[in-house]
Short mmCIF file of C-alpha atoms in Angstrom, two decimals:
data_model
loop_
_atom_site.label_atom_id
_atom_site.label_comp_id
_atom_site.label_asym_id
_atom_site.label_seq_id
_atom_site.Cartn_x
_atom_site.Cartn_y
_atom_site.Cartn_z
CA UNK Y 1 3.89 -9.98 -13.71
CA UNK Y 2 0.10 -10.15 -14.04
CA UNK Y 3 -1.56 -8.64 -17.08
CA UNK Y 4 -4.88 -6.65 -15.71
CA UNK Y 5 -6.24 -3.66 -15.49
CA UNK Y 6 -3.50 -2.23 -13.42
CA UNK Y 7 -0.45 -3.56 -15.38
CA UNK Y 8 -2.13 -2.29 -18.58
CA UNK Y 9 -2.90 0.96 -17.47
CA UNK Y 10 0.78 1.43 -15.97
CA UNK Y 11 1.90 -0.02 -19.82
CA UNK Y 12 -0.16 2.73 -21.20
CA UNK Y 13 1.34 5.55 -19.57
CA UNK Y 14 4.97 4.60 -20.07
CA UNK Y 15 4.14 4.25 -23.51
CA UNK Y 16 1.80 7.38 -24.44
CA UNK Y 17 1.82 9.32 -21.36
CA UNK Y 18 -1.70 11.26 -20.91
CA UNK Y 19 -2.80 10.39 -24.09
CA UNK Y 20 -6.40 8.86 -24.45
CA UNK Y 21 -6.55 8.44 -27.76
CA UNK Y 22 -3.98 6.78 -30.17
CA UNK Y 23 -2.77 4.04 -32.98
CA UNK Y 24 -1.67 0.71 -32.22
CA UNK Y 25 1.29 0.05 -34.55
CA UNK Y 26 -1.17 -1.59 -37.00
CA UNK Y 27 -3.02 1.75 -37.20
CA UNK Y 28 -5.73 0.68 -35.58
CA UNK Y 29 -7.43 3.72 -33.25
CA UNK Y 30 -7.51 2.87 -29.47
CA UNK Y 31 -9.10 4.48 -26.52
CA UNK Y 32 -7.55 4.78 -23.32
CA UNK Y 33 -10.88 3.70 -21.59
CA UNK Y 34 -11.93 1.33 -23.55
CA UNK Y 35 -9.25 -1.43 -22.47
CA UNK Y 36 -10.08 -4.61 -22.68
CA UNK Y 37 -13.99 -3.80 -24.32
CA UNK Y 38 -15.05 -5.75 -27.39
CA UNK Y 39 -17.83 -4.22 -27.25
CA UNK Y 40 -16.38 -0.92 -28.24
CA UNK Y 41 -14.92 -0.14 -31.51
CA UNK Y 42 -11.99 1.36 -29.69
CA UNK Y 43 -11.20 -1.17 -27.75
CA UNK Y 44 -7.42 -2.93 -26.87
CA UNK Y 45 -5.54 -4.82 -24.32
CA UNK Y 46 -1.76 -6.23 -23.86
CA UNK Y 47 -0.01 -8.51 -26.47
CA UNK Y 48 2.93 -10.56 -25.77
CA UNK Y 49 5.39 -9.26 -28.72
CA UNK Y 50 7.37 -12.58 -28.90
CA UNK Y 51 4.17 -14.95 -28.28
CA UNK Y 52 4.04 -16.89 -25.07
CA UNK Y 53 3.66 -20.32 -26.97
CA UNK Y 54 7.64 -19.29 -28.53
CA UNK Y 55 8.91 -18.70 -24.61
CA UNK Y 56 8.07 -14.99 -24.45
CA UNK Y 57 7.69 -13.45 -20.96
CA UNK Y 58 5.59 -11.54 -19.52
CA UNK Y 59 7.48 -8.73 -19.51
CA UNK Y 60 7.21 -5.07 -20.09
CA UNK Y 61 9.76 -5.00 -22.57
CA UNK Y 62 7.68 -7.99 -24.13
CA UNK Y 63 4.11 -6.35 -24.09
CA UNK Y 64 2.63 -3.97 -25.93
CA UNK Y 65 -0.60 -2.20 -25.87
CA UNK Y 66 -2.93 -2.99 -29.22
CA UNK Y 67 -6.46 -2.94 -30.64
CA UNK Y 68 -8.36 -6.31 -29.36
CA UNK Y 69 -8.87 -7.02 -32.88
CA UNK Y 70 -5.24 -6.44 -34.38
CA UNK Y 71 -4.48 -8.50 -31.29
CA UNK Y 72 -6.94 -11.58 -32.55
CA UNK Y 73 -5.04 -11.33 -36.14
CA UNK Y 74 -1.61 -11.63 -34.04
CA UNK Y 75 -2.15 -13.87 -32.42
CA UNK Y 76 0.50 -16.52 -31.94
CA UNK Y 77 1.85 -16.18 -35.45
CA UNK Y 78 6.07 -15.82 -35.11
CA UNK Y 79 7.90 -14.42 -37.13
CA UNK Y 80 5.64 -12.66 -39.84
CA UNK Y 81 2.08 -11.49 -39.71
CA UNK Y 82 -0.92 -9.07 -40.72
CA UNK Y 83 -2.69 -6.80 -38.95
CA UNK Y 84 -5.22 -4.04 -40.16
CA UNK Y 85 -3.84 -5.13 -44.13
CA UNK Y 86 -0.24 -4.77 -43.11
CA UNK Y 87 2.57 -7.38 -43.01
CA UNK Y 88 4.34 -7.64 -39.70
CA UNK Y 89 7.51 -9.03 -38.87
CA UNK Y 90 8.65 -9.88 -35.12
CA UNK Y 91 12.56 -9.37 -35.01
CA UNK Y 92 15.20 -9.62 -32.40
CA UNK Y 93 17.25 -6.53 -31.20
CA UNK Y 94 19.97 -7.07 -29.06
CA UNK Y 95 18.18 -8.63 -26.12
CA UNK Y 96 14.79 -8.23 -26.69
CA UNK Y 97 12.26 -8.80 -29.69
CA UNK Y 98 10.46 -5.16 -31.63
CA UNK Y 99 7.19 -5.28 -34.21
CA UNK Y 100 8.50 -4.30 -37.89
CA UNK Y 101 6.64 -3.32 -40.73
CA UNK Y 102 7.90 -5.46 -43.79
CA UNK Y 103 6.41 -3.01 -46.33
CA UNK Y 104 9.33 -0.55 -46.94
CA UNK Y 105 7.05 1.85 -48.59
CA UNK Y 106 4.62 2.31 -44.94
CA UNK Y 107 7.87 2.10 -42.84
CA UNK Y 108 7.87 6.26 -42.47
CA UNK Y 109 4.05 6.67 -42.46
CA UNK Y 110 3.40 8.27 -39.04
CA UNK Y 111 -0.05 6.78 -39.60
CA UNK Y 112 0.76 3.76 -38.40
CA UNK Y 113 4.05 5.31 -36.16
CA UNK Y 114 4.31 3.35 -32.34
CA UNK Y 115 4.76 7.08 -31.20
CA UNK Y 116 1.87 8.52 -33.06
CA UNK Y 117 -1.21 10.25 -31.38
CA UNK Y 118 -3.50 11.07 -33.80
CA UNK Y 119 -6.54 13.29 -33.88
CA UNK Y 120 -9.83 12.88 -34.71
CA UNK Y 121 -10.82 13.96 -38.53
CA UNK Y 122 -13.87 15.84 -37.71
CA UNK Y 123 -14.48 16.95 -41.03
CA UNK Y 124 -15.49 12.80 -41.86
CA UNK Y 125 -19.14 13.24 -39.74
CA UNK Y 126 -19.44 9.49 -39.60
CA UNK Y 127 -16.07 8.99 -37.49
CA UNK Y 128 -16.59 12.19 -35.58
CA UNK Y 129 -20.07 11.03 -34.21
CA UNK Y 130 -19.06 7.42 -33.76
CA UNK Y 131 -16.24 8.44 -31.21
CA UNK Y 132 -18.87 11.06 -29.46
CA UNK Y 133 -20.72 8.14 -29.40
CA UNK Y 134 -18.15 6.25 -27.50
CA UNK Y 135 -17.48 8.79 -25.45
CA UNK Y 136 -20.67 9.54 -24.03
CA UNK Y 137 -20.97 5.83 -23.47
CA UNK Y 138 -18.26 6.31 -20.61
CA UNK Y 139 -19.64 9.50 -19.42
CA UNK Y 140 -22.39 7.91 -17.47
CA UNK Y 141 -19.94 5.53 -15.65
CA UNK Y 142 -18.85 6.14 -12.14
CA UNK Y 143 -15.63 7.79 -11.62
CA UNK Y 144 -13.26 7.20 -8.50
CA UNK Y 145 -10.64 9.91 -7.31
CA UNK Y 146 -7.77 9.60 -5.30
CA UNK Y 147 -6.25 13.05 -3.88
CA UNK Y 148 -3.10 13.16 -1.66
CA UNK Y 149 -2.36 16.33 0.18
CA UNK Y 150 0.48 16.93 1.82
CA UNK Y 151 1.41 19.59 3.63
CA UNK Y 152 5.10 20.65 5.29
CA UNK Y 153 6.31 23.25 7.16
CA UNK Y 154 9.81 24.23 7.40
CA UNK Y 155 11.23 23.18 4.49
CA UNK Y 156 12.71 26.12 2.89
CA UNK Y 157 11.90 27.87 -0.36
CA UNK Y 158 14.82 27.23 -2.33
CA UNK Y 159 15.18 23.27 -1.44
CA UNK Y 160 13.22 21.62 -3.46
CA UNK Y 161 15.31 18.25 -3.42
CA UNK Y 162 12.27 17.15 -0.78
CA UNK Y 163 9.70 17.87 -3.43
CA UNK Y 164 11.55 15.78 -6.17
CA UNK Y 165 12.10 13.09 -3.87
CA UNK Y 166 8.26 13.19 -3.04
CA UNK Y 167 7.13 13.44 -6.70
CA UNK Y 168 9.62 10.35 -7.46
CA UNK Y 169 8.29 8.35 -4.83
CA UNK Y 170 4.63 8.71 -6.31
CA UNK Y 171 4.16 9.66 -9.81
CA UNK Y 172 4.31 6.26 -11.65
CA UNK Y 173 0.69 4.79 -13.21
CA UNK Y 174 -1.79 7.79 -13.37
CA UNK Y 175 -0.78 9.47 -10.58
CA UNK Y 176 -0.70 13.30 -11.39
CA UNK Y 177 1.53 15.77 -9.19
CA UNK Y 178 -0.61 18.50 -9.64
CA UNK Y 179 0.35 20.73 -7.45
CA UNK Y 180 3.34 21.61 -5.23
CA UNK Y 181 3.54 25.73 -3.77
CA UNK Y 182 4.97 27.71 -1.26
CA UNK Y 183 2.79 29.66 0.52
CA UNK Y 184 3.63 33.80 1.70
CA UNK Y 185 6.58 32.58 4.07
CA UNK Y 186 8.44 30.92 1.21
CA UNK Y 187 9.53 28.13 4.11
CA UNK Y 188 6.00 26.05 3.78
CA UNK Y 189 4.91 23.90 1.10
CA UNK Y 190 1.93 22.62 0.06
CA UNK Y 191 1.75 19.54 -2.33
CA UNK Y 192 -1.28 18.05 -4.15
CA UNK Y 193 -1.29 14.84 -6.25
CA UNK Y 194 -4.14 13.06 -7.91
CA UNK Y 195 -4.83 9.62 -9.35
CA UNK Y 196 -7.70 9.68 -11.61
CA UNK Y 197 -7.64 5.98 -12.66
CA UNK Y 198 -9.33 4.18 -9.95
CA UNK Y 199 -11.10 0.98 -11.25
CA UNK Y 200 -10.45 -1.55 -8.08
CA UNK Y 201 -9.56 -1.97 -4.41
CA UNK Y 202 -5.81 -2.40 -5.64
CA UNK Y 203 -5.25 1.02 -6.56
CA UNK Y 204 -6.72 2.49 -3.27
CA UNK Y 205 -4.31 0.14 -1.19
CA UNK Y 206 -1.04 1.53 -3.52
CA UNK Y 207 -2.25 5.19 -2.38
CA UNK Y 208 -2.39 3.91 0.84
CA UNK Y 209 1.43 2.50 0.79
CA UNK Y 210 2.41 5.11 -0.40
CA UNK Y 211 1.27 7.33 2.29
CA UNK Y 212 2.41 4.93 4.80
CA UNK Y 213 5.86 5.34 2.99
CA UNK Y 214 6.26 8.63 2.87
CA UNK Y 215 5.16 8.68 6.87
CA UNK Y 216 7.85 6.72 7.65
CA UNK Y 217 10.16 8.75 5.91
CA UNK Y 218 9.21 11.87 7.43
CA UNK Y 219 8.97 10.58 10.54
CA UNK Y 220 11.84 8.65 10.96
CA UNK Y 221 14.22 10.93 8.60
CA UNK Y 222 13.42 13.68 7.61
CA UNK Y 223 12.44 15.34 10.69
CA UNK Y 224 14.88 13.80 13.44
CA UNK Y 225 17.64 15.15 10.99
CA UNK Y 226 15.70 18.60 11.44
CA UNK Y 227 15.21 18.97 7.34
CA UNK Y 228 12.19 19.98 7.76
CA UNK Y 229 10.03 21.12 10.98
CA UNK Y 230 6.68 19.42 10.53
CA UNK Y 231 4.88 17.90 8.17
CA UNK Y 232 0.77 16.57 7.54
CA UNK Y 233 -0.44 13.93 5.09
CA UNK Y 234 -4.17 13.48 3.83
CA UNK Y 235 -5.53 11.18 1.60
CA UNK Y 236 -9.08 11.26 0.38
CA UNK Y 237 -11.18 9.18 -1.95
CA UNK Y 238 -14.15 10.29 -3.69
CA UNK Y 239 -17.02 8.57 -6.08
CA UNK Y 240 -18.26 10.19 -8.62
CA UNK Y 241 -21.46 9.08 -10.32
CA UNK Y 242 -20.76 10.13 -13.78
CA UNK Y 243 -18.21 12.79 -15.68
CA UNK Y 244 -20.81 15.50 -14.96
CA UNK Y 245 -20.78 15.00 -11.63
CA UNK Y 246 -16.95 14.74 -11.18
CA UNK Y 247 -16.00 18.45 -13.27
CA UNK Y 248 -18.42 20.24 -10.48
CA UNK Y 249 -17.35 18.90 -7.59
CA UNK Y 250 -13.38 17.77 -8.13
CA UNK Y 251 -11.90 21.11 -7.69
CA UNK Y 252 -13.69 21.36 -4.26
CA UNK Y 253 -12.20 18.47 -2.52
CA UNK Y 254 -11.77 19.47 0.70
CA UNK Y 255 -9.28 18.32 4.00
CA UNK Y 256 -9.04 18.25 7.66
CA UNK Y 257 -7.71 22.11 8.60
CA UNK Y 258 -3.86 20.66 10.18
CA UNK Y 259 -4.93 22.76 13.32
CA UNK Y 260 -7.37 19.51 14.20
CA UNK Y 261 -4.22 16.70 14.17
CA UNK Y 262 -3.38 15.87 17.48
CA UNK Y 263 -0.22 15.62 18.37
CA UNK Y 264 0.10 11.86 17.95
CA UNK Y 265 -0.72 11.82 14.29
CA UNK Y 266 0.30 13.38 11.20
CA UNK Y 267 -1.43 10.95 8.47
CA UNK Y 268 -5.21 11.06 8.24
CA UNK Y 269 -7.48 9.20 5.07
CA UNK Y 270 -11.16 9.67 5.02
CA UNK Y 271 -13.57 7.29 5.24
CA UNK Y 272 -14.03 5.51 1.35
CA UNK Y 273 -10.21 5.27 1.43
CA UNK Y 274 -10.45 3.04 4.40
CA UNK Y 275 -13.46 1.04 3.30
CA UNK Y 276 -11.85 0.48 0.01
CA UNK Y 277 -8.75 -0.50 1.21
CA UNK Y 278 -6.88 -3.14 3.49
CA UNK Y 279 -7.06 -0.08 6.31
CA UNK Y 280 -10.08 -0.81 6.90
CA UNK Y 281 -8.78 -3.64 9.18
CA UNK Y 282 -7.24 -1.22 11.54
CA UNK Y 283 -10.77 0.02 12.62
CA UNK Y 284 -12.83 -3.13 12.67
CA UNK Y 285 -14.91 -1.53 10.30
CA UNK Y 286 -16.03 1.00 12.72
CA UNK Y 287 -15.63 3.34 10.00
CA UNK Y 288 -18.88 5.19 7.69
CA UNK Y 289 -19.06 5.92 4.01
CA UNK Y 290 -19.13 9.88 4.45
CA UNK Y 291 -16.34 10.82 2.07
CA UNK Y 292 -15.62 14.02 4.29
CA UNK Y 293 -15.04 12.14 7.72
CA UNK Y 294 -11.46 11.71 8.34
CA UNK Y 295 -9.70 9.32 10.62
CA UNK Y 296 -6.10 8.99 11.42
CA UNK Y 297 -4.16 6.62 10.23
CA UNK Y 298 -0.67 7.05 11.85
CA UNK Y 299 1.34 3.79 10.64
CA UNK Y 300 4.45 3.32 9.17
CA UNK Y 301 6.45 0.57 7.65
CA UNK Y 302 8.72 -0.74 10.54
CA UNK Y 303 11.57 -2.58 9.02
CA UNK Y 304 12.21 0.66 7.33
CA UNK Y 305 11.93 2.82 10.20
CA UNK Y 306 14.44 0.83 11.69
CA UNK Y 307 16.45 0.85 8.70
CA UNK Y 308 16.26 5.01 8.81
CA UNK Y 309 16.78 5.21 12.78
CA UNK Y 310 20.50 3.50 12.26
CA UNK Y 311 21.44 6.07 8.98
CA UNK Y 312 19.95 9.22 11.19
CA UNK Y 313 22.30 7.63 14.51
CA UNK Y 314 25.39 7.86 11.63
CA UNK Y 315 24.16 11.22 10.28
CA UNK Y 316 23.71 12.58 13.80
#
């Protein structure tokens, strides 16, 4: 495992969920955002729990997400140190090592609690402004969106084993299902899911897997064994220059209207997701930067398909 931006952003959300503002376990506040930014009081990155330098991996159940600064007074120190004023004590339990508080009488503080959000004490003006502050600093930066629609026809209102299966196969990291409806029929269903943590190429080519995935799925599996009748994937990435921008234009996304597929292709990305992404090698960059051009992208992974052809043979 490599610790970056990705790994601590996917630490972040087993850990606190949609949280963006919380304690370390030294009580130190930490802003989602702000990872890895000494230039913000807020800021934090991953710790090795037992320290590299005493043979501990780099491992999720090893890491843990901290303020930069609690992670400077850390450090390499095994078993016992301080943090924020606090005395620290790295112990084993059963196979794997945990962060203790040696001072009985903090132990049930939720202050300083590993699953403690906390909220901002706006009756103290000088903290209140300081994290306006902070946030306004990230306000101005740009913002990238990732929205997956899917849309598939035939799959009966009362299934929704499909549905769970879909949300499984994406929701990890910040990946949001946000939506998934019937429509009037109760037989169609439209599913929407967003990723609103976009720093880097990497992220972009995950949605893309993904997508390629669940193609090869529907393609191969799901529709041979007639569990469904049809089926349309979209994925679209969007840049927004700054938080302003993204609240008045997110909810207006729009996608290709399925009556424009041709009958060749049911997965189409627009235009930034291929640029920003290793698709872009599929069209010898004979591709723009209008974010509502779409292209289609009908691949699949073929050692899978293959895989899926032989189970549908047996189901069939």
């Amino acid at each position: 495992m490599v610790i970056n931006r990705e790994t601590a952003m996917r630490i972040w959300s087993k850990r606190y969920g949609k949280e963006l503002k919380v304690t370390d376990f030294a009580g130190r506040i930490m802003v989602k955002s702000a990872y890895d930014d000494r230039d913000s009081k807020f800021g934090w990155n991953i710790d090795h729990i037992l320290p590299q330098s005493k043979g501990g991996k780099t491992a999720e159940h090893n890491l843990v997400c901290c303020h930069i600064l609690t992670n400077d007074e850390k450090a390499d120190k095994f078993p016992c140190f301080n943090a924020n004023g606090h005395e620290f004590e790295i112990l084993k339990v059963q196979n794997h090592y945990e962060i203790k508080e040696r001072s009985s009488s903090n132990s049930n503080n939720e202050e300083h609690s590993n699953n403690n959000k906390i909220s901002t004490n706006y009756y103290d003006s000088a903290s209140a402004i300081r994290l306006y502050k902070e946030f306004k600093g990230f306000q101005t930066k740009k913002r990238f969106v990732g929205t997956i629609e899917i849309i598939i026809y035939g799959i009966g209102g009362a299934d929704t084993a499909l549905t769970d299966f879909i949300e499984d196969m994406f929701i990890e990291n910040d990946l949001q299902f946000v939506d998934a409806r019937n429509d009037h029929s109760g037989t169609n269903v439209r599913i929407l899911i967003k990723d609103y943590e976009m720093p880097d190429n990497e992220n972009t080519n995950k949605l893309v897997d993904k997508c390629v995935l669940l193609n090869t799925y529907m393609s191969c599996y799901f529709k041979p064994l007639d569990i469904i009748e049809d089926y349309f994937i979209q994925l679209r990435l969007d840049c927004y220059n700054n938080r302003k921008d993204f609240y008045s234009k997110d909810g207006r996304v729009g996608f290709v209207d399925v009556r424009e597929f041709n009958k060749e292709s049911r997965m189409k990305f627009n235009s930034l997701a291929i640029q920003n992404s290793y698709a872009k090698k599929k069209f010898n960059g004979d591709v723009g930067w209008n974010e509502n051009l779409f292209y289609d992208y009908n691949y699949i992974w073929t050692d899978l398909s293959e895989d899926l052809d032989k189970e549908v043979s047996r189901q069939g």
